CSV table of C-alpha atoms and ligand atoms in Angstrom, one decimal:
chain,number,residue,atom,x,y,z
U,297,MET,CA,-10.3,29.8,-2.4
U,298,LEU,CA,-8.3,28.4,0.5
U,299,GLU,CA,-5.7,30.8,1.7
U,300,ARG,CA,-2.2,30.0,0.4
U,301,GLN,CA,1.1,31.9,0.8
U,302,PRO,CA,2.0,33.4,-2.6
U,303,ARG,CA,5.2,32.3,-4.3
U,304,ASN,CA,7.5,35.1,-5.4
U,305,LYS,CA,9.9,33.1,-7.4
U,306,THR,CA,10.0,29.9,-9.4
U,307,ASP,CA,12.7,27.2,-9.2
U,308,PHE,CA,12.8,26.3,-12.9
U,309,GLN,CA,11.8,27.7,-16.3
U,310,PRO,CA,8.1,26.9,-16.9
U,311,LEU,CA,7.9,24.1,-19.4
U,312,ASP,CA,5.5,24.1,-22.3
U,313,TRP,CA,4.9,20.4,-21.8
U,314,ARG,CA,2.6,20.0,-24.9
U,315,ARG,CA,5.6,20.8,-27.1
U,316,SER,CA,8.2,19.0,-24.9
U,317,ASP,CA,9.3,15.5,-25.2
U,318,ARG,CA,8.8,12.9,-22.6
U,319,ASP,CA,12.4,12.9,-21.4
U,320,ASP,CA,12.3,16.7,-20.6
U,321,ILE,CA,9.0,16.3,-18.7
U,322,MET,CA,10.4,13.4,-16.7
U,323,ALA,CA,13.7,15.2,-16.0
U,324,ARG,CA,11.7,18.1,-14.6
U,325,ILE,CA,9.6,15.9,-12.4
U,326,ALA,CA,12.8,14.2,-11.1
U,327,ALA,CA,14.5,17.6,-10.5
U,328,ALA,CA,11.5,18.7,-8.5
U,329,GLY,CA,11.9,15.6,-6.3
U,330,LEU,CA,8.3,14.6,-6.6
U,331,ILE,CA,7.1,11.6,-4.7
U,332,GLY,CA,3.6,10.0,-4.3
U,333,MET,CA,1.7,12.2,-1.9
U,334,GLY,CA,-1.0,9.7,-1.1
U,335,GLY,CA,1.1,8.1,1.7
U,336,ALA,CA,3.5,5.6,0.1
U,337,GLY,CA,6.0,8.3,-1.0
U,338,PHE,CA,7.1,6.3,-4.1
U,339,PRO,CA,9.2,8.4,-6.5
U,340,VAL,CA,6.9,9.7,-9.3
U,341,VAL,CA,9.6,9.2,-12.0
U,342,ALA,CA,10.1,5.6,-11.0
U,343,LYS,CA,6.4,4.9,-11.3
U,344,LEU,CA,6.3,6.5,-14.7
U,345,ARG,CA,9.4,4.6,-15.9
U,346,SER,CA,7.7,1.4,-14.7
U,347,GLY,CA,4.6,2.4,-16.6
U,348,ILE,CA,6.7,2.9,-19.8
U,349,GLN,CA,8.5,-0.4,-19.3
U,350,TYR,CA,5.2,-2.4,-18.9
U,351,ALA,CA,3.3,-0.3,-21.5
U,352,ALA,CA,0.7,0.8,-18.9
U,353,SER,CA,-2.5,1.8,-20.8
U,354,THR,CA,-4.4,3.6,-18.0
U,355,ILE,CA,-3.5,6.4,-15.6
U,356,ILE,CA,-5.9,6.9,-12.6
U,357,ALA,CA,-6.1,10.1,-10.7
U,358,ASN,CA,-7.0,8.9,-7.2
U,359,GLY,CA,-9.4,11.3,-5.6
U,360,VAL,CA,-11.1,8.6,-3.5
U,361,GLU,CA,-10.5,9.8,0.0
U,362,CYS,CA,-11.6,7.1,2.4
U,363,GLU,CA,-10.0,8.0,5.7
U,364,PRO,CA,-12.7,9.3,8.1
U,365,GLY,CA,-12.2,13.0,8.9
U,366,VAL,CA,-9.7,13.7,6.2
U,367,ASN,CA,-10.8,16.0,3.4
U,368,ALA,CA,-7.5,17.4,2.0
U,369,ASP,CA,-8.0,15.7,-1.4
U,370,ARG,CA,-11.6,16.7,-1.7
U,371,ALA,CA,-10.7,20.3,-0.9
U,372,LEU,CA,-7.9,20.2,-3.5
U,373,LEU,CA,-10.4,18.9,-6.1
U,374,ARG,CA,-13.0,21.5,-5.2
U,375,HIS,CA,-10.6,24.4,-5.5
U,376,TYR,CA,-7.9,23.3,-7.9
U,377,LEU,CA,-9.6,20.8,-10.3
U,378,PRO,CA,-8.1,22.3,-13.5
U,379,ASP,CA,-4.6,22.0,-12.1
U,380,VAL,CA,-5.1,18.4,-11.0
U,381,LEU,CA,-6.5,17.5,-14.5
U,382,GLU,CA,-3.5,19.3,-16.2
U,383,GLY,CA,-1.2,17.2,-13.9
U,384,LEU,CA,-3.0,14.1,-15.2
U,385,ARG,CA,-2.5,15.1,-18.8
U,386,ILE,CA,1.2,15.8,-18.1
U,387,ALA,CA,1.6,12.3,-16.7
U,388,GLY,CA,-0.3,11.0,-19.7
U,389,ALA,CA,2.2,12.7,-22.0
U,390,CYS,CA,4.9,10.5,-20.6
U,391,LEU,CA,3.2,7.3,-21.7
U,392,ALA,CA,1.8,6.1,-25.1
U,393,LYS,CA,-1.6,7.7,-25.1
U,394,PRO,CA,-3.0,6.1,-22.0
U,395,ALA,CA,-6.7,6.3,-20.9
U,396,LEU,CA,-7.0,9.1,-18.3
U,397,ILE,CA,-9.4,8.5,-15.5
U,398,LEU,CA,-10.3,10.7,-12.5
U,399,ALA,CA,-11.8,8.5,-9.7
U,400,VAL,CA,-13.7,10.3,-7.0
U,401,SER,CA,-16.1,9.3,-4.2
U,402,ASP,CA,-17.7,12.7,-3.8
U,403,GLN,CA,-20.9,13.3,-5.7
U,404,SER,CA,-20.5,17.1,-5.9
U,405,ILE,CA,-17.0,16.8,-7.4
U,406,TYR,CA,-18.2,14.3,-9.9
U,407,GLN,CA,-21.0,16.7,-10.9
U,408,ALA,CA,-18.6,19.6,-11.2
U,409,PHE,CA,-16.5,17.5,-13.6
U,410,VAL,CA,-19.5,16.5,-15.6
U,411,ASP,CA,-20.9,20.0,-15.8
U,412,LYS,CA,-17.5,21.3,-17.1
U,413,GLY,CA,-16.9,18.5,-19.5
U,414,GLU,CA,-13.3,17.6,-20.0
U,415,LEU,CA,-12.1,16.2,-23.3
U,416,GLY,CA,-10.0,13.1,-23.1
U,417,ILE,CA,-10.6,12.4,-19.3
U,418,THR,CA,-13.2,10.2,-17.9
U,419,CYS,CA,-14.6,10.7,-14.4
U,420,ARG,CA,-15.7,7.7,-12.4
U,421,LEU,CA,-17.7,7.8,-9.2
U,422,VAL,CA,-16.6,5.2,-6.6
U,423,ALA,CA,-18.5,4.2,-3.4
U,424,ASP,CA,-17.4,6.2,-0.4
U,425,ALA,CA,-16.3,3.1,1.6
U,426,PRO,CA,-13.3,2.5,3.9
U,427,SER,CA,-10.3,1.2,1.8
U,428,ASN,CA,-11.8,2.1,-1.6
U,429,GLY,CA,-9.0,4.6,-2.1
U,430,GLU,CA,-6.3,1.9,-1.7
U,431,GLU,CA,-4.6,1.4,-5.2
U,432,ARG,CA,-5.5,-2.3,-5.7
U,433,THR,CA,-9.0,-2.0,-4.3
U,434,LEU,CA,-9.6,1.1,-6.5
U,435,ILE,CA,-8.5,-0.8,-9.6
U,436,GLY,CA,-10.7,-3.7,-8.6
U,437,SER,CA,-13.7,-1.3,-8.2
U,438,LEU,CA,-13.1,0.5,-11.5
U,439,PHE,CA,-12.2,-2.5,-13.7
U,440,SER,CA,-13.0,-5.6,-11.8
U,441,ASP,CA,-9.3,-6.5,-12.2
U,442,GLU,CA,-7.4,-8.1,-9.4
U,443,ILE,CA,-3.8,-7.1,-9.0
U,444,PRO,CA,-1.8,-9.8,-7.2
U,445,THR,CA,0.0,-8.5,-4.1
U,446,THR,CA,3.3,-9.8,-5.6
U,447,ARG,CA,3.0,-7.3,-8.5
U,448,TYR,CA,2.8,-3.5,-8.8
U,449,PRO,CA,-0.3,-2.1,-10.6
U,450,SER,CA,2.1,-0.6,-13.2
U,451,GLN,CA,3.2,-4.1,-14.1
U,452,CYS,CA,-0.5,-4.9,-14.8
U,453,GLY,CA,-1.1,-1.9,-17.0
U,454,TYR,CA,-2.3,0.7,-14.4
U,455,ILE,CA,-0.6,3.8,-12.9
U,456,VAL,CA,-2.3,5.4,-10.0
U,457,PHE,CA,-1.4,8.8,-8.7
U,458,ASN,CA,-3.0,10.6,-5.8
U,459,VAL,CA,-4.6,13.9,-6.9
U,460,ALA,CA,-2.2,15.9,-4.7
U,461,THR,CA,0.7,14.3,-6.6
U,462,LEU,CA,-0.8,15.4,-9.9
U,463,PHE,CA,-1.3,18.9,-8.6
U,464,ALA,CA,2.4,18.9,-7.7
U,465,ILE,CA,3.4,17.6,-11.1
U,466,CYS,CA,1.4,20.4,-12.7
U,467,GLU,CA,3.1,23.1,-10.7
U,468,ALA,CA,6.6,21.6,-11.2
U,469,VAL,CA,6.2,21.2,-15.0
U,470,ARG,CA,3.9,24.0,-16.0
U,471,ASP,CA,4.9,26.7,-13.5
U,472,GLY,CA,8.5,25.6,-12.7
U,473,SER,CA,7.9,25.3,-8.9
U,474,ARG,CA,9.1,22.7,-6.5
U,475,PRO,CA,6.5,21.7,-3.9
U,476,ARG,CA,6.9,24.0,-0.8
U,477,ASP,CA,3.6,23.3,0.8
U,478,ARG,CA,0.7,20.9,0.8
U,479,LEU,CA,-3.0,20.9,1.6
U,480,VAL,CA,-3.5,19.1,5.0
U,481,THR,CA,-6.5,18.4,7.2
U,482,LEU,CA,-5.2,20.1,10.2
U,483,PHE,CA,-7.2,19.2,13.3
U,484,GLY,CA,-10.3,18.9,11.2
U,485,GLU,CA,-9.8,21.9,8.9
U,486,GLU,CA,-8.2,21.9,5.4
U,487,THR,CA,-5.2,24.2,5.4
U,488,TRP,CA,-2.1,24.9,3.3
U,489,VAL,CA,0.9,24.1,5.4
U,490,GLU,CA,4.6,24.8,4.5
U,491,LEU,CA,6.6,21.6,4.2
U,492,ASP,CA,9.0,20.9,7.1
U,493,THR,CA,6.8,22.8,9.5
U,494,LYS,CA,7.3,21.3,13.0
U,495,LEU,CA,4.0,20.1,14.5
U,496,GLY,CA,5.0,22.0,17.7
U,497,ASP,CA,5.0,25.3,15.6
U,498,ILE,CA,1.5,24.7,14.2
U,499,GLY,CA,-0.1,26.1,17.3
U,500,GLN,CA,-2.7,23.6,18.5
U,501,THR,CA,-0.6,20.9,20.1
U,502,GLY,CA,-1.6,18.2,22.6
U,503,ALA,CA,0.0,15.4,24.5
U,504,THR,CA,-0.9,12.9,21.8
U,505,LEU,CA,-0.6,13.8,18.1
U,506,ARG,CA,-0.9,11.8,14.9
U,507,LEU,CA,0.7,12.4,11.6
U,508,GLY,CA,-2.1,11.3,9.3
U,509,SER,CA,-5.7,10.6,10.2
U,510,THR,CA,-6.9,9.3,13.6
U,511,ALA,CA,-7.5,5.9,11.9
U,512,THR,CA,-4.4,5.4,9.8
U,513,GLY,CA,-1.8,7.9,11.1
U,514,ARG,CA,1.1,7.3,13.3
U,515,MET,CA,2.0,8.7,16.7
U,516,ALA,CA,4.0,11.9,16.4
U,517,SER,CA,5.7,14.4,18.6
U,518,ASN,CA,6.1,18.2,18.4
U,519,ASP,CA,9.4,17.7,16.6
U,520,ASP,CA,7.9,15.7,13.7
U,521,VAL,CA,7.4,17.8,10.5
U,522,VAL,CA,4.8,18.0,7.8
U,523,SER,CA,6.1,16.3,4.7
U,524,LEU,CA,4.9,15.7,1.2
U,525,THR,CA,3.1,12.5,2.4
U,526,THR,CA,1.3,14.2,5.3
U,527,ASN,CA,-2.4,14.5,4.5
U,528,ALA,CA,-3.6,15.1,8.0
U,529,VAL,CA,-2.5,16.0,11.5
U,530,GLU,CA,-4.9,14.9,14.3
U,531,HIS,CA,-5.0,14.4,18.0
U,532,GLY,CA,-4.2,10.9,19.2
U,533,ILE,CA,-6.9,8.5,20.4
U,534,ASP,CA,-4.8,6.7,23.0
U,535,ASP,CA,-6.2,8.6,26.0
U,536,GLN,CA,-9.6,6.9,25.7
U,537,GLN,CA,-8.3,3.4,25.0
U,538,ARG,CA,-10.2,0.6,26.8
U,539,ALA,CA,-10.0,-3.2,26.8
U,540,CYS,CA,-11.2,-5.3,23.9
U,541,ILE,CA,-14.9,-6.3,24.5
U,542,HIS,CA,-14.7,-9.0,21.8
U,543,CYS,CA,-17.5,-7.5,19.7
U,544,GLY,CA,-16.0,-8.7,16.5
U,545,TRP,CA,-16.7,-5.5,14.6
U,546,CYS,CA,-13.1,-5.2,13.5
U,547,ASP,CA,-13.3,-8.6,11.8
U,548,ALA,CA,-16.6,-7.8,10.2
U,549,VAL,CA,-15.3,-4.5,8.6
U,550,CYS,CA,-11.9,-5.7,7.4
U,551,PRO,CA,-11.9,-5.6,3.6
U,552,ARG,CA,-9.2,-8.3,3.6
U,553,HIS,CA,-11.3,-10.5,5.9
U,554,LEU,CA,-8.4,-10.7,8.4
U,555,PRO,CA,-9.0,-12.1,11.9
U,556,VAL,CA,-8.2,-8.8,13.5
U,557,GLU,CA,-9.4,-9.7,17.0
U,558,ALA,CA,-7.3,-12.9,17.0
U,559,MET,CA,-4.3,-10.9,15.7
U,560,LEU,CA,-4.8,-8.4,18.5
U,561,ARG,CA,-5.0,-11.2,21.1
U,562,GLN,CA,-1.7,-12.6,19.8
U,563,ILE,CA,0.0,-9.3,19.6
U,564,GLN,CA,-1.0,-8.5,23.2
U,565,SER,CA,-0.1,-11.9,24.6
U,566,ALA,CA,3.5,-12.7,25.7
U,567,THR,CA,3.7,-15.8,23.5
U,568,ARG,CA,6.2,-15.3,20.7
U,569,PRO,CA,6.8,-15.5,17.8
U,570,ILE,CA,3.6,-14.3,16.2
U,571,THR,CA,2.1,-17.2,14.3
U,572,LEU,CA,-0.4,-15.2,12.4
U,573,SER,CA,2.4,-13.6,10.5
U,574,SER,CA,1.0,-13.9,7.0
U,575,GLU,CA,-2.3,-12.3,8.2
U,576,VAL,CA,-0.4,-9.5,9.9
U,577,ASN,CA,1.6,-8.9,6.6
U,578,ALA,CA,-1.6,-9.0,4.6
U,579,CYS,CA,-3.0,-5.9,6.4
U,580,PHE,CA,-2.8,-3.0,4.0
U,581,GLU,CA,-3.3,-0.4,6.8
U,582,CYS,CA,-6.7,1.0,5.6
U,583,GLY,CA,-7.7,1.8,9.2
U,584,ALA,CA,-11.3,0.5,8.9
U,585,CYS,CA,-10.9,-1.6,12.0
U,586,VAL,CA,-9.7,1.4,14.0
U,587,VAL,CA,-12.7,3.5,13.0
U,588,GLN,CA,-15.0,0.7,14.0
U,589,CYS,CA,-13.5,-0.3,17.3
U,590,PRO,CA,-15.8,0.8,20.2
U,591,SER,CA,-12.9,0.5,22.6
U,592,ALA,CA,-10.7,2.9,20.7
U,593,ILE,CA,-7.9,0.4,20.6
U,594,PRO,CA,-5.1,1.7,18.4
U,595,LEU,CA,-5.2,-1.4,16.2
U,596,LEU,CA,-3.1,0.0,13.4
U,597,ASP,CA,-0.2,1.1,15.7
U,598,LEU,CA,-0.3,-2.5,17.1
U,599,LEU,CA,-0.4,-4.1,13.7
U,600,ARG,CA,2.4,-1.9,12.4
U,601,SER,CA,4.7,-2.8,15.3
U,602,ALA,CA,3.7,-6.5,14.9
U,603,LYS,CA,4.7,-6.2,11.2
U,604,ARG,CA,8.1,-5.0,12.3
U,605,GLU,CA,8.3,-7.9,14.8
U,606,VAL,CA,7.4,-10.4,12.1
U,607,GLU,CA,10.0,-8.9,9.7
U,608,ASN,CA,12.7,-9.0,12.5
U,609,GLU,CA,11.8,-12.6,13.2
U,610,ARG,CA,12.0,-13.5,9.5
U,611,ARG,CA,15.5,-11.8,9.2
U,612,LYS,CA,16.6,-13.6,12.4
U,613,GLN,CA,15.5,-17.0,10.9
U,614,VAL,CA,17.4,-16.2,7.6
U,615,ALA,CA,20.5,-15.2,9.6
U,616,ASP,CA,20.2,-18.4,11.8
U,617,LEU,CA,19.8,-20.6,8.7
U,618,ARG,CA,22.9,-18.9,7.1
U,619,PHE,CA,24.9,-19.4,10.3
U,620,GLN,CA,23.9,-23.1,10.4
U,621,GLN,CA,24.8,-23.6,6.8
U,622,HIS,CA,28.1,-21.8,7.3
U,623,THR,CA,28.9,-23.9,10.4
U,624,VAL,CA,28.1,-27.1,8.4
U,625,ARG,CA,30.3,-25.9,5.5
U,626,ALA,CA,33.1,-24.9,7.9
U,627,ALA,CA,33.0,-28.3,9.7
U,628,GLU,CA,33.0,-30.1,6.3
U,629,THR,CA,36.0,-28.1,5.2
U,630,ILE,CA,37.9,-28.9,8.4
U,631,LYS,CA,37.0,-32.6,7.9
U,632,GLN,CA,38.2,-32.6,4.3
U,633,GLU,CA,41.5,-30.8,5.2
U,634,SER,CA,42.0,-33.3,8.0
U,635,ILE,CA,41.4,-36.3,5.6
U,636,THR,CA,43.7,-34.7,3.0
U,637,ARG,CA,46.4,-34.2,5.7
U,638,SER,CA,46.1,-37.8,7.0
U,639,THR,CA,46.2,-39.1,3.4
U,640,ARG,CA,49.4,-37.1,2.8
U,641,ILE,CA,51.1,-38.4,6.0
U,642,GLU,CA,50.0,-42.0,5.2
U,643,THR,CA,51.4,-41.6,1.7
U,644,ARG,CA,54.8,-40.3,3.0
U,645,ARG,CA,54.9,-43.1,5.5
U,646,GLN,CA,54.5,-45.7,2.8
U,647,TRP,CA,57.5,-44.1,0.9
R,619,LIG,S1,-6.6,-5.3,9.8
R,619,LIG,FE1,-5.6,-3.9,8.3
R,619,LIG,S2,-6.6,-4.3,6.4
R,619,LIG,FE2,-8.0,-5.1,8.0
R,619,LIG,S3,-9.3,-3.3,8.5
R,619,LIG,FE3,-7.6,-3.2,9.9
R,619,LIG,S4,-6.2,-1.9,8.9
R,619,LIG,FE4,-7.6,-2.5,7.3
R,620,LIG,S1,-13.6,-3.9,17.4
R,620,LIG,FE1,-12.2,-3.5,19.1
R,620,LIG,S2,-13.3,-4.2,20.9
R,620,LIG,FE2,-14.4,-5.1,19.2
R,620,LIG,S3,-13.3,-7.1,18.9
R,620,LIG,FE3,-12.2,-5.7,17.6
R,620,LIG,S4,-10.5,-4.9,18.9
R,620,LIG,FE4,-12.0,-5.9,20.3
């Protein structure tokens, strides 16, 4: 078992969720402040409410960990599988008898599930490939169902929770404990880390740190803290960065078939605005291109800043358009007032 600081007190009364109604379970999840721990940080209760509203019929426990070098979810499943499955059942109790599915990419975890045999939960083995853990891609692999980017999976009948989120649901509801720590891949080793711990206090610090994996994380400083969505803390890759050698590997590996090299060229050139804006926005930040790049170019950092640039440009265009429309309306009003005034003067003159 991984070493974890014992908890001496609980935050709430433990809840016998099998005898509780849905509202009590959801109130507990809300009180514990649970958010998705797979990265997006979407409030758990909002996701469940959306599932209720759209009559979602399937809940998927996402244990498909596809970021190279990150094993926090695998370690959680190896050591705490019954708690994760109980969290899945608790989430299921909030909906109308949904199908409960545990999706994993690790053969040994799949085998452990099969050997134990869990009533009412199906385990599915998914290929261990970059991006297969992304919600929409996962639903596509499991059900050959394509979720449009304009809709949430819950609006199409699926709720996806990361396994760490389900573990936190279990502890909040069954044990009455708010999350105080989480399992993190810390410089390559799976470790329980207290939330809000500063990276500078963890011990092994360097000039470049990343919150998240080397591929998909973001640059961080010693003052950044471990949060519910932190699955890894790694050293940065920027020291070794070299120039693009135009090998095209990033294009070949991108699951969205995006022209990554062309986007990079545009981002690095001085020409603005970025014309490949819809391609930049279509990137779902899986990090596959970063892993593949032989020049260790921090493609994801560049794509994220390009996304911000594209969004700023869009807002600027909306503001410009509003200003132009306002100017036209104001000129029209002045013209109308002037006509009205002239008409009045003319009418008085005729009297
Ligand atoms: S461009 Fe985006 S979606 Fe494509 S591989 Fe890179 S990170 Fe993944
Ligand atoms: S993988 Fe890296 S070096 Fe190769 S084309 Fe893409 S950005 Fe350039």
